[in-house]
Coordinates of C-alpha atoms in Angstrom, one line a residue:
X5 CA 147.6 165.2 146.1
X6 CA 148.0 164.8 142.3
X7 CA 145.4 162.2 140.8
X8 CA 147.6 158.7 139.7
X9 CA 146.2 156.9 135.7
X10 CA 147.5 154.2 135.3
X11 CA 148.9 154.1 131.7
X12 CA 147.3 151.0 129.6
X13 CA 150.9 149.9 127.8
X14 CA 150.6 148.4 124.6
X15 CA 149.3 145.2 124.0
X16 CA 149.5 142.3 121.1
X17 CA 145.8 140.7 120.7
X18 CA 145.7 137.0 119.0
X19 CA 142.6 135.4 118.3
X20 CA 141.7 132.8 120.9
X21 CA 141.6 129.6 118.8
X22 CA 141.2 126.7 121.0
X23 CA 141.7 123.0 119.2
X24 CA 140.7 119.8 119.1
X25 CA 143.0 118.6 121.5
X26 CA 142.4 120.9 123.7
X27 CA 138.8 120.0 123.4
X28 CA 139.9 116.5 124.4
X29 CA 142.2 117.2 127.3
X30 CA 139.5 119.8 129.0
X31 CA 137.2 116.3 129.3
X32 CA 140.4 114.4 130.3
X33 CA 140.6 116.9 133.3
X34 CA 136.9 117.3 134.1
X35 CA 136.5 113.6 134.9
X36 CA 139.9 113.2 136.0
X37 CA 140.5 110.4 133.5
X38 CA 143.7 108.3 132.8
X39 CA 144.6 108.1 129.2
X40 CA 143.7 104.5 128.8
X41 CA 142.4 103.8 125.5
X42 CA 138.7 103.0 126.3
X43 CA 138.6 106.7 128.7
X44 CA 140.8 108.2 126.1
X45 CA 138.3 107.0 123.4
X46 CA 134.9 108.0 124.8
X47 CA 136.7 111.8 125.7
X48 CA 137.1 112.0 121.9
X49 CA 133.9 110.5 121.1
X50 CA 132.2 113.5 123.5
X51 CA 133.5 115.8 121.8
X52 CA 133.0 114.9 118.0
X53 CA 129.5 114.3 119.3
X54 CA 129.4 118.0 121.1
X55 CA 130.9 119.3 117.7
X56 CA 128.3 117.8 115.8
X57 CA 125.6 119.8 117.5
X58 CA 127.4 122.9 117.2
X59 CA 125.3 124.3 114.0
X60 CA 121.7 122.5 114.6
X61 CA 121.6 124.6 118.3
X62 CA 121.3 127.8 117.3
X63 CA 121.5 130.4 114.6
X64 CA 125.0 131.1 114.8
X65 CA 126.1 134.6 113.6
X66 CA 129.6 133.1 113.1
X67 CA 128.3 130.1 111.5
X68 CA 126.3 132.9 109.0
X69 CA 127.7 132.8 105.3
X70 CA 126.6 134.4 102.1
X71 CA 127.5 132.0 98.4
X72 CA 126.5 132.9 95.2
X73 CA 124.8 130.4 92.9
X74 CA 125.0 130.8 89.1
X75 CA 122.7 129.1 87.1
X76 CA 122.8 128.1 83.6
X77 CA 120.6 129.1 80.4
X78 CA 119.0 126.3 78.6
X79 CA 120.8 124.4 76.0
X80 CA 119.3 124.1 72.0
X81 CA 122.1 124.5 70.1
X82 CA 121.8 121.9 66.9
X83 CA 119.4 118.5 66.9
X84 CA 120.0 115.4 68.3
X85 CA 119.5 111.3 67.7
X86 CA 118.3 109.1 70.0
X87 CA 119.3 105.2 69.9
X88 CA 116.4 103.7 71.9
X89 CA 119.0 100.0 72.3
X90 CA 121.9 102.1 74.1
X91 CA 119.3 105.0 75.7
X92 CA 122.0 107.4 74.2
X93 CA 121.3 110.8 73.2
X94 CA 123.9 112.4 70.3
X95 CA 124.2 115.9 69.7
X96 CA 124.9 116.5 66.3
X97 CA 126.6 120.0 67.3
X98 CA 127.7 121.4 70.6
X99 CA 128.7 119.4 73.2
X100 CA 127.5 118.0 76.9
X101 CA 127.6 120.7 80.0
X102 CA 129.4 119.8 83.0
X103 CA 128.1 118.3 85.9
X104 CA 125.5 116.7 82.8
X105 CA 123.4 114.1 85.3
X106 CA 121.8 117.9 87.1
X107 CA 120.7 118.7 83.3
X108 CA 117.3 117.5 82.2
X109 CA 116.7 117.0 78.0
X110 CA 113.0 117.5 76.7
X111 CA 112.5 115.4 73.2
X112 CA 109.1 116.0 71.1
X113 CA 107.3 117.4 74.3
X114 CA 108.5 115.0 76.7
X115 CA 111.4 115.8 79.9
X116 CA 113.6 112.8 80.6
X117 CA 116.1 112.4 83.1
X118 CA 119.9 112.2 82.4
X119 CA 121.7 109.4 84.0
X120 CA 125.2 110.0 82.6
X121 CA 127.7 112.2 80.6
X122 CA 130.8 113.3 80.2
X123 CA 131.7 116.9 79.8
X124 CA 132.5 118.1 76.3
X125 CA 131.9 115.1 74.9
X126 CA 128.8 114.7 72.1
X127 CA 126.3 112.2 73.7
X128 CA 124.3 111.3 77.1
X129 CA 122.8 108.3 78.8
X130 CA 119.2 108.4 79.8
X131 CA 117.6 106.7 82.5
X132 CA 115.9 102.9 82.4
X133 CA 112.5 104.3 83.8
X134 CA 112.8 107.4 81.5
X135 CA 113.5 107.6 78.0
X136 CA 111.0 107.7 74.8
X137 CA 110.9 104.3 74.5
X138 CA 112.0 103.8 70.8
X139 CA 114.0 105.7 68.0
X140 CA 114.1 109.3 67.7
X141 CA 115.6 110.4 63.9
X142 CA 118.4 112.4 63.6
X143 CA 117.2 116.2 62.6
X144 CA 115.2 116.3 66.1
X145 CA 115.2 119.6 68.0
X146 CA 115.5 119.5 71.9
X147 CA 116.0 121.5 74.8
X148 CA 118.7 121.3 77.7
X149 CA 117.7 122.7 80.6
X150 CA 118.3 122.9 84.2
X151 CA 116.7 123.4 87.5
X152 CA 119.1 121.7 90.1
X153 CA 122.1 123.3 91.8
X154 CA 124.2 121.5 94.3
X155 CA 124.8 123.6 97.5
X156 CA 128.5 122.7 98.7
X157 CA 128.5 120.0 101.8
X158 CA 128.9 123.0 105.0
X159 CA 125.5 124.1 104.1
X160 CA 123.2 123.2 106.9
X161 CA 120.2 125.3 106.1
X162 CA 118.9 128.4 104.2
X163 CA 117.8 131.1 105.1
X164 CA 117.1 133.1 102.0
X165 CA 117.8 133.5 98.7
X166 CA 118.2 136.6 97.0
X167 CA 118.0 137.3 92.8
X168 CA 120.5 139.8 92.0
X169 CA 120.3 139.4 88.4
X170 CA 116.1 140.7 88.9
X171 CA 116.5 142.1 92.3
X172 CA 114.0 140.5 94.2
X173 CA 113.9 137.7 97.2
X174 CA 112.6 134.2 95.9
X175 CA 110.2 132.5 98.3
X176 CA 111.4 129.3 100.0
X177 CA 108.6 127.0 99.3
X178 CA 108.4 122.7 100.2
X179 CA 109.3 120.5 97.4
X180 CA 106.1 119.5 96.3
X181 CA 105.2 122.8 95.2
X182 CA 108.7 123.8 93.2
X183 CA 108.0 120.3 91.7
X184 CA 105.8 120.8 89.1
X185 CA 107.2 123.8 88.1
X186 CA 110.7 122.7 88.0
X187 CA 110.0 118.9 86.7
X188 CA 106.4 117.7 85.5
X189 CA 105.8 121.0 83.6
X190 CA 109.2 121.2 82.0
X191 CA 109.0 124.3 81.1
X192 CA 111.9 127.8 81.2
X193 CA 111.0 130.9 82.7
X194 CA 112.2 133.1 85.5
X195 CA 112.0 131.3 88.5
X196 CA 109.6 132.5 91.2
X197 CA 109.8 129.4 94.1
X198 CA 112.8 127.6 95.2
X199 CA 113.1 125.1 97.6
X200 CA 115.9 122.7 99.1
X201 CA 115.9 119.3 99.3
X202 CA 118.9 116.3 99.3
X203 CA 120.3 115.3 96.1
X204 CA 119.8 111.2 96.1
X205 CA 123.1 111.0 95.0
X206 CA 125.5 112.1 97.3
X207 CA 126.0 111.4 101.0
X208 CA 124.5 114.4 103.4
X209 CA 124.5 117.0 100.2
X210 CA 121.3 119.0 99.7
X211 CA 120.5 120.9 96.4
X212 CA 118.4 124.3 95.2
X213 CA 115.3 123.1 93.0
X214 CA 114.1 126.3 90.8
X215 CA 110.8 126.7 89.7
X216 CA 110.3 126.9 86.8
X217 CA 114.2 125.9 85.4
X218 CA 116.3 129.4 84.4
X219 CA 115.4 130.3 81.4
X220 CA 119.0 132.3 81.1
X221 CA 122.0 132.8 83.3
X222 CA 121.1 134.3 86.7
X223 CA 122.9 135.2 89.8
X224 CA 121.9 134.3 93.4
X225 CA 122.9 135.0 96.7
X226 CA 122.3 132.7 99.4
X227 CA 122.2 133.3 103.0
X228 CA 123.0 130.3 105.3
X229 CA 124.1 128.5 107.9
X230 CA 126.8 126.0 107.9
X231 CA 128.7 123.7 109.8
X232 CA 132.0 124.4 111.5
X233 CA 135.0 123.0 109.7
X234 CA 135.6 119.4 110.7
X235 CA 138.0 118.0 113.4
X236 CA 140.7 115.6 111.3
X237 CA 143.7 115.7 113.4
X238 CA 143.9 115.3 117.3
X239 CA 147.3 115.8 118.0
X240 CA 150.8 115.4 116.0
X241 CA 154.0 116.2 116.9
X242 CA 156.7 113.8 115.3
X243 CA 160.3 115.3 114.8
X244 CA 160.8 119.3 114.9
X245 CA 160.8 121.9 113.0
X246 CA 162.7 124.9 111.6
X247 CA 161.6 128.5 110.7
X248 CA 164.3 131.7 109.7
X249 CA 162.9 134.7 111.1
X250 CA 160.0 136.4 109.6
X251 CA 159.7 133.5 107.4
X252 CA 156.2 131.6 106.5
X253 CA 158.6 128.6 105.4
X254 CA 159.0 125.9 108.0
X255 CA 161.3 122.4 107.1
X256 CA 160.4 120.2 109.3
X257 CA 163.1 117.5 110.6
X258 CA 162.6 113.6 110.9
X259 CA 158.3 115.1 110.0
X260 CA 155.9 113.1 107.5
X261 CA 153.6 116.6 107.0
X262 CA 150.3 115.7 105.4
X263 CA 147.4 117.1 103.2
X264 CA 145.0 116.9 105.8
X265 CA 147.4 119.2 108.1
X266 CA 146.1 122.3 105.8
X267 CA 144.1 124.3 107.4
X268 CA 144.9 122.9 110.9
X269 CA 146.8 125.2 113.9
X270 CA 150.4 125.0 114.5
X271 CA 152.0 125.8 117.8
X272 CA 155.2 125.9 119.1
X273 CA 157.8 127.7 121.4
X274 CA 161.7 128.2 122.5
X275 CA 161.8 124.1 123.5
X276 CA 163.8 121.1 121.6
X277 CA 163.1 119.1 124.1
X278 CA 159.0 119.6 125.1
X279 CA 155.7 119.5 122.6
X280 CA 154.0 122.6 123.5
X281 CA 151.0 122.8 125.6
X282 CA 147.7 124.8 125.7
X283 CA 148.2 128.0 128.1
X284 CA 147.5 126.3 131.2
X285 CA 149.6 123.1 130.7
X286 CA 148.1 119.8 129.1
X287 CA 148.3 116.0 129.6
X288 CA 152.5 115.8 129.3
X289 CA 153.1 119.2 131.3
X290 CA 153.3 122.8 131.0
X291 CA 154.8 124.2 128.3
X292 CA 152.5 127.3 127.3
X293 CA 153.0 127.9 123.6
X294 CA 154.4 131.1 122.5
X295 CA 153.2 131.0 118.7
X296 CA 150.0 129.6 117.0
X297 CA 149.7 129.3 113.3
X298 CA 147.5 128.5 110.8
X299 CA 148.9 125.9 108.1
X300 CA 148.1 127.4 104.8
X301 CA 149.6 124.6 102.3
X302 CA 152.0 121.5 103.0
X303 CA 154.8 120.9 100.3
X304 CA 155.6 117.3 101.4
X305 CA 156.6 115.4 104.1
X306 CA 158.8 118.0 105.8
X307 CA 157.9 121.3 104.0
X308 CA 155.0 123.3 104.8
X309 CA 153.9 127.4 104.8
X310 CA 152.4 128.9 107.6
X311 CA 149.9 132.2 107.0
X312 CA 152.2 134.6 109.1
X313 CA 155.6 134.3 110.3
X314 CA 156.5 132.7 113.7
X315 CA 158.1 135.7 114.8
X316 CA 159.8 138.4 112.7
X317 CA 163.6 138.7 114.8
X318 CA 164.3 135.0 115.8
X319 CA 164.7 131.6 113.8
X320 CA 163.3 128.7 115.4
X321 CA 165.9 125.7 115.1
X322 CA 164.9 122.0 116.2
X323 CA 161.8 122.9 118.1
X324 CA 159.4 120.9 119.1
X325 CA 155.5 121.3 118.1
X326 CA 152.0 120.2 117.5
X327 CA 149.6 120.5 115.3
X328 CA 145.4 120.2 115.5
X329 CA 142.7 121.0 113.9
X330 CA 140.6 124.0 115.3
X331 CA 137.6 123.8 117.0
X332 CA 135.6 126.5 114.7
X333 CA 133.4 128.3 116.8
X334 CA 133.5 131.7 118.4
X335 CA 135.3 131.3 121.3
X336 CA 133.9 134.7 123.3
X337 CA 130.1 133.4 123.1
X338 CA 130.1 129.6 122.5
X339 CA 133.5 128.1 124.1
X340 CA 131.8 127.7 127.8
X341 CA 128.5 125.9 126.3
X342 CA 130.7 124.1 124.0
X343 CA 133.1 122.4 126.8
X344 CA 129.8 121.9 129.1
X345 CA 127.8 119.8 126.3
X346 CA 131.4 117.9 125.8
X347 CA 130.9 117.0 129.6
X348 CA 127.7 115.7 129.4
X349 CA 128.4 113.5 126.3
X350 CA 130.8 111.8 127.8
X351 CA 129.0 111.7 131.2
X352 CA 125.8 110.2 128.8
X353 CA 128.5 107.5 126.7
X354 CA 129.4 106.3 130.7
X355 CA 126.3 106.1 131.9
X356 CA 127.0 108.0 135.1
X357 CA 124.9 109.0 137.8
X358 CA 125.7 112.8 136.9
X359 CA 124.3 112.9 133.2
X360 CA 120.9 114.7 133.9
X361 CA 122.8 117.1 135.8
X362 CA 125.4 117.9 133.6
X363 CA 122.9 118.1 130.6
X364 CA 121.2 121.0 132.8
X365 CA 124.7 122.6 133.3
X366 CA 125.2 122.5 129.3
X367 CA 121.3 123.7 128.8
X368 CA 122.2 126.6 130.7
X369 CA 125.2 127.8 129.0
X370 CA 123.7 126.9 125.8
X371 CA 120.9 129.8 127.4
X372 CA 123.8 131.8 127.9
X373 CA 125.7 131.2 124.6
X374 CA 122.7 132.3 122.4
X375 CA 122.2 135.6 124.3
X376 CA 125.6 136.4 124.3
X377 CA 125.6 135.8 120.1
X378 CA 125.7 138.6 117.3
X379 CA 127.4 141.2 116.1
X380 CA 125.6 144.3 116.5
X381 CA 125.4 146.6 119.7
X382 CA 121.9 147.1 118.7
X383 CA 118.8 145.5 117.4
X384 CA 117.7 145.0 114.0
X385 CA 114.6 146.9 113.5
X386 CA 112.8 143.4 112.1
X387 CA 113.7 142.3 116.4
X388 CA 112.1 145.4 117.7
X389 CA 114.2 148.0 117.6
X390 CA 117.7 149.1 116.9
X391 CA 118.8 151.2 113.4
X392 CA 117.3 148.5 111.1
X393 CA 121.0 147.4 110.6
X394 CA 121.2 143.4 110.4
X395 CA 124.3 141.5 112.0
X396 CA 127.1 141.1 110.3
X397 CA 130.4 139.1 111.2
X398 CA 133.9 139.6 108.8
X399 CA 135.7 136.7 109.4
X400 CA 139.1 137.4 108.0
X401 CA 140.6 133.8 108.8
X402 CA 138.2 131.4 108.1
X403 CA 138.9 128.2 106.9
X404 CA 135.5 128.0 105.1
X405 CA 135.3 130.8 102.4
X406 CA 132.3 131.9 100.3
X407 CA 131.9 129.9 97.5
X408 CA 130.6 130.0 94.1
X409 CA 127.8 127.6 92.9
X410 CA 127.4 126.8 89.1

């Protein structure tokens, strides 16, 4: 009797993306709530509060980005005047960097502080506390120079820090020891410490302090970790939409489409009359959606382009939709853990009998999350074994790119 192979047809594969209110709903279910506002509430409250633990449990691979930091050569060009009554500084020639209050000036020996400038204008304030006290005469000689680099908000730690420009690895050290290097000495030079600390001027926004302060324009890369992009919109589905086939161009009808809908997921499917649903149904039914989208850029109120067509043979006319943000994790490794730790926040905001227990359950698939992370087969060599290959992840849609510090 002749052997029988099944042949594997063809298949479509999509991304499993699942959204913030899906995240919401999954609590809904597990606790059986009613969508009054205080249940309603507290299941969106677990879940922000899951969220915000995503990137401080682990080493994410997926969470794993590379920017590149560019700092800036010192400044010299002309002299300057200091007016001791106004603490201004004026150049005589040249004018002020951007981003001037991260620039330090050094005046007859002495580095002061810069409290404010404007860029490519021709002066600078300097600080109450420090300043040279009196008069400097025009004809002075100074030195602009910088040591400071703001790292962009995601960043949640560093890992390490690579000189391209001299082709060596820089040595993460505490601030205290980058800080007399990089401040009290006041000094240029090719810097051999780095270390990270938050800037004191803007909320939850850390910086890189060099040691000593670039004495010319270098490149660095820096290996991090950052946090997931950050859940805005919960659900909305006002009016409908149109879309011609193989179009990325959708009008919406009776919508008001907003900034803050860039980035977020669109689904919809073959219904005027129901909002789609996650695959297996929601809070106001089952209606699986047939196409998920990521929203690229919003034109106004009822305009907006989508980063692939709906579907390249039929026009969608008068549908109905939604639209959510993402939750940003990787969904084969981290989803379970995810939707467990959800459980036992909102068990923990209730108070209920259960909340040790379902912290365990969400230990153990954090346990099971961690081993199941990475992007490699094998081990890196620097774990043990493996072809000395580290993990990598290419993220072809992510909603937080590299970025470019300077």
């Amino acid at each position: 009797m002749a052997q029988y192979y099944p042949l594997i047809p063809p298949y479509d594969l999509d991304t499993e993306v699942v959204t913030y209110q899906d995240a919401v709903e999954h609590v809904v279910d597990a606790f059986d709530l009613s969508t009054s506002a205080r249940g309603f509430r507290h299941a969106k409250r677990a879940v922000l509060e899951a969220y915000r633990e995503v990137a401080s449990s682990h080493r994410w691979a997926y969470l794993n980005r590379n920017i590149v930091v560019i700092t800036s050569a010192p400044i010299t060009t002309g002299t300057i005047t200091y007016t001791h009554s106004t603490r201004t500084v004026t150049f005589t020639s040249g004018v002020v960097p951007a981003d001037a209050e991260q620039w330090r000036i050094r005046i007859e020996g002495a580095t002061y502080e810069i409290e404010s400038g404007t860029e490519s204008s021709t002066s600078v304030v300097l600080t109450e506390n420090g300043n040279p006290g009196a008069n400097v005469s025009s004809g002075t000689s100074y030195t602009l120079l910088r040591s400071t680099y703001n790292l962009p908000i995601s960043v949640r730690k560093i890992s390490q820090i690579f000189d391209e420009t001299g082709n060596v690895r820089l040595s993460l050290y505490s601030e205290d020891e980058v800080h007399y290097q990089s401040m009290a000495q006041g000094t240029t030079g090719t810097p051999a410490r780095v270390s990270v600390r938050g800037t004191g001027d803007y909320y939850s926004t850390s910086q890189l302090v060099f040691g000593p302060a670039p004495s010319a324009a270098r490149k660095y890369s820096v290996t991090c970790l950052v946090d997931p992009r950050p859940l805005k919109t919960y659900k909305y589905n006002t009016g409908t939409l149109d879309c011609l086939a193989g179009a990325v161009a959708v009008s919406g009808n009776g919508t008001v489409f907003a900034s803050s809908h860039v980035g977020a997921l669109i689904r919809t499917h073959n219904d005027s009359t129901n909002a789609p649903t996650a695959k297996y149904g929601g809070l106001d039914g089952d209606y699986p959606y047939a196409y998920q989208r990521v929203i690229s850029a919003v034109g106004g109120t009822i305009a907006l382009t989508i980063d692939a067509a709906f579907d390249a043979s039929q026009a969608l006319s008068g549908e109905k939709y939604v639209i959510s943000d993402p939750v940003d994790i990787d969904t084969s490794s981290m989803l379970n853990w995810f939707y467990r730790n959800c459980e036992f926040h909102y068990s923990r905001l209730n108070s209920r009998e259960d909340r040790d227990e379902r912290e365990a359950a969400a230990q153990r698939a954090l346990s099971l999350a961690r081993a199941a992370d990475g992007r490699t087969l094998e081990r890196s060599s620097a774990l043990g074994g493996g072809n000395g290959m580290l993990p990598s992840h290419l993220r072809s849609w992510s909603t937080i790119p590299s970025e470019v510090v300077n």
